[in-house]
mmCIF file of C-alpha atoms in Angstrom:
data_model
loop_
_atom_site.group_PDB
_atom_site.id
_atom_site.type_symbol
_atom_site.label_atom_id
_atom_site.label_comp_id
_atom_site.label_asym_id
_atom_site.label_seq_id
_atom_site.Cartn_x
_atom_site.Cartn_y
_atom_site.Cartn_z
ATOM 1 C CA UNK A 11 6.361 11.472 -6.742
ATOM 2 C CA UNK A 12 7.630 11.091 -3.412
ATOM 3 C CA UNK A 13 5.811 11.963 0.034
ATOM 4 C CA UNK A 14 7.971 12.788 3.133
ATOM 5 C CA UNK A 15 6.707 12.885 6.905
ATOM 6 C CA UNK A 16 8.302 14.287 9.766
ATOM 7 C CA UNK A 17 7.686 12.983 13.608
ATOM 8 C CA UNK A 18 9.306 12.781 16.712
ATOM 9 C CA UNK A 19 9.687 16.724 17.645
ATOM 10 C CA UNK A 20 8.950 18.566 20.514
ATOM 11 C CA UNK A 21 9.843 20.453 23.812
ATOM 12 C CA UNK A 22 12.791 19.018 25.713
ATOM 13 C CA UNK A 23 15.175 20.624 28.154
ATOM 14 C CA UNK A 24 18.931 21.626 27.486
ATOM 15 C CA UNK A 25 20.996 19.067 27.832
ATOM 16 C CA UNK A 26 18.433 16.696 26.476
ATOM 17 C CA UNK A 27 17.524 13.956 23.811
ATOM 18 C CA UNK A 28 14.939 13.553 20.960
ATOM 19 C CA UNK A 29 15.090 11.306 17.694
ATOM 20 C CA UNK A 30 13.419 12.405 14.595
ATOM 21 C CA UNK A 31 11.956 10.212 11.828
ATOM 22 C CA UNK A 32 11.074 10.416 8.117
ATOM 23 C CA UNK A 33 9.342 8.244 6.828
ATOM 24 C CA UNK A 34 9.092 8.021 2.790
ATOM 25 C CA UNK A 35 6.385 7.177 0.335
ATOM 26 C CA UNK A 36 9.115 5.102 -1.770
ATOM 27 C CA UNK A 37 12.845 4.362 -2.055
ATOM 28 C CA UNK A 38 15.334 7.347 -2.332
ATOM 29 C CA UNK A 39 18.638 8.434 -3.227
ATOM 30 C CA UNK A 40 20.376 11.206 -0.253
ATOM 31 C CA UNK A 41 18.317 11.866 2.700
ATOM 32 C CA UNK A 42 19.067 14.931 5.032
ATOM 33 C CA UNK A 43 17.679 17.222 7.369
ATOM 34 C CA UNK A 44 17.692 20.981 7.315
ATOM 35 C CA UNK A 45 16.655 23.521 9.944
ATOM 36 C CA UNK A 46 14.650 26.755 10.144
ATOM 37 C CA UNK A 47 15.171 29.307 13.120
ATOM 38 C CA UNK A 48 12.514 31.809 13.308
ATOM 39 C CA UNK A 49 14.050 35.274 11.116
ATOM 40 C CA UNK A 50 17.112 33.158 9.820
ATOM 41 C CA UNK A 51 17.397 31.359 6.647
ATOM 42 C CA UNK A 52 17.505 27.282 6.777
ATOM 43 C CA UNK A 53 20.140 25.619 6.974
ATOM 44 C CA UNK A 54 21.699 22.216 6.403
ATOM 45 C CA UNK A 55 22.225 20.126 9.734
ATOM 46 C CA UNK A 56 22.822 16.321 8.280
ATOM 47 C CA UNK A 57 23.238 14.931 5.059
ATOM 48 C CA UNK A 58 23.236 10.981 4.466
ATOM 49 C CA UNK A 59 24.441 9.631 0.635
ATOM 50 C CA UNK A 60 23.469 6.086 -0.946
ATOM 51 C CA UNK A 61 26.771 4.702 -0.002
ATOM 52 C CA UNK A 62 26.033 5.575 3.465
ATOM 53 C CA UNK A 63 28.677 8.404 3.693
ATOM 54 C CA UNK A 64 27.399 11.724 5.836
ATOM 55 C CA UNK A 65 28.222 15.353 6.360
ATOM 56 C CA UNK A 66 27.406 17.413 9.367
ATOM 57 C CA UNK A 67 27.216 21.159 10.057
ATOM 58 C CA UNK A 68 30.043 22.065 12.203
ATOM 59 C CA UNK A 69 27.490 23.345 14.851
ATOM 60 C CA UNK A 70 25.696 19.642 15.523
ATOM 61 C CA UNK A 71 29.036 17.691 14.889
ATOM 62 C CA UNK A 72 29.322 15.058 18.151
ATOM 63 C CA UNK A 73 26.103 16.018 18.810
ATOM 64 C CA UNK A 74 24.054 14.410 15.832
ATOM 65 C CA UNK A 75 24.021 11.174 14.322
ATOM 66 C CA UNK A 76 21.966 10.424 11.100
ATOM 67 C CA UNK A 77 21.223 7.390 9.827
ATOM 68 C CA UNK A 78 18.770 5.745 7.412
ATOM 69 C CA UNK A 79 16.739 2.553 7.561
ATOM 70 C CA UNK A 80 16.445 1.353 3.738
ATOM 71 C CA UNK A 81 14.200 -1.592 4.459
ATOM 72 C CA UNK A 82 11.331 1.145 5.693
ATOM 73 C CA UNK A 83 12.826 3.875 3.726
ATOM 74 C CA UNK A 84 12.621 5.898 6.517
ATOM 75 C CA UNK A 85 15.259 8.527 7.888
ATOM 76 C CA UNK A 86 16.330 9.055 11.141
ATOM 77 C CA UNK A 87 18.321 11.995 13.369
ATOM 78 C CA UNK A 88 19.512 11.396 16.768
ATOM 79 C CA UNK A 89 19.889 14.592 18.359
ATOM 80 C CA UNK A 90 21.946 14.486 21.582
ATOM 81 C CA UNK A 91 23.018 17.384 24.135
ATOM 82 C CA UNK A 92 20.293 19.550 22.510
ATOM 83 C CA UNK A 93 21.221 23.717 22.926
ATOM 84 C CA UNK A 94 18.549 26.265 23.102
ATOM 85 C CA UNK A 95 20.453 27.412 19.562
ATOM 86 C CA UNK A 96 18.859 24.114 18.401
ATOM 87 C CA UNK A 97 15.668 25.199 18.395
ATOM 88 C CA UNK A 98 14.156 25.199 15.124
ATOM 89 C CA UNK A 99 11.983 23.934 12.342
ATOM 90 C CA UNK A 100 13.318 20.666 11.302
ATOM 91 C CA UNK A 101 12.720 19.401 7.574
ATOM 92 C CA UNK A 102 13.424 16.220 6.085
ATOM 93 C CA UNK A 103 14.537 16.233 2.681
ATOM 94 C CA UNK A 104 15.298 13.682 -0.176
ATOM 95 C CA UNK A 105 16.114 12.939 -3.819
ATOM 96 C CA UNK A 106 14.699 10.238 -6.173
ATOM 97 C CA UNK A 107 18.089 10.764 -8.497
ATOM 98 C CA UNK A 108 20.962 11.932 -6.992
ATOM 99 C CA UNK A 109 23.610 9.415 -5.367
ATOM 100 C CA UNK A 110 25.452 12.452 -3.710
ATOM 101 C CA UNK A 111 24.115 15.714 -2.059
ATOM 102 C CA UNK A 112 25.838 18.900 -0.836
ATOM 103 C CA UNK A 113 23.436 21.185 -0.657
ATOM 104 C CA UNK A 114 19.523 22.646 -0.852
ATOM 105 C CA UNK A 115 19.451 22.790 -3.898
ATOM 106 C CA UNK A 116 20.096 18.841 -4.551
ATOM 107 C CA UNK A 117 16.992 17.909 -3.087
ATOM 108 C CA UNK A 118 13.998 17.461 -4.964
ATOM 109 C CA UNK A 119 11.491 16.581 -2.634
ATOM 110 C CA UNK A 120 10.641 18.191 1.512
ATOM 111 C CA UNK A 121 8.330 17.164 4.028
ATOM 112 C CA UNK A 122 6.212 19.718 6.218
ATOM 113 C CA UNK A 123 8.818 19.580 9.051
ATOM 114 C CA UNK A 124 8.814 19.403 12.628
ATOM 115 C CA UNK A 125 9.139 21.731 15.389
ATOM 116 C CA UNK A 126 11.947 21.399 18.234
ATOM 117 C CA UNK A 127 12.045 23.280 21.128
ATOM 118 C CA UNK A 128 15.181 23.252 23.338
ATOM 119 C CA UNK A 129 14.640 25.404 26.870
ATOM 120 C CA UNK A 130 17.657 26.606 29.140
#
């Protein structure tokens, strides 16, 4: 089994900054975060692999860095020049088994997510 836990949302300005973490019960495969807009379906935002390769969503490209700390098994997203359109539920989400992700349905495992709020 694997545990996921979300932190570092909250309320920050256009134009802003804020860094979210995940931290993990145990070692895992692909990491990646995923967003939830309230009456739209979620969506994937970052996706890291084991070799260390990543895929954006065209919308947070230049914007968004993800990277992964293996030593605490813990995830991170830097989210830069936040947008209003940012605003979401965030999710962290990881496999035990596979080396390679694409999509949802790849993951095995979610954490409760965390809630950003960008204002104009």
């Amino acid at each position: 089994q694997l545990q996921l836990v979300e932190s570092g949302g909250g309320s920050v300005q256009a134009g802003g900054s804020l860094r979210l973490s995940c931290a993990a019960s145990r070692r895992t495969k692909c990491m990646g975060w995923f967003r939830q807009a309230p009456e739209k379906d979620r969506e994937g935002v970052a996706i890291i692999n084991v070799d260390g390769s990543s895929t954006y969503a065209d919308s947070v490209k230049g914007r968004f860095t993800i990277s992964k700390d293996n030593a605490k098994n813990t995830l991170y997203l830097e989210m830069n020049i936040l947008k209003p359109e940012d605003t979401a539920m965030y999710y962290c989400a990881a496999d035990l088994t596979s080396l390679w992700c694409r999509r949802e349905v790849d993951f095995g495992y979610w954490g409760q997510g965390t809630q950003v709020v960008v204002s104009s």
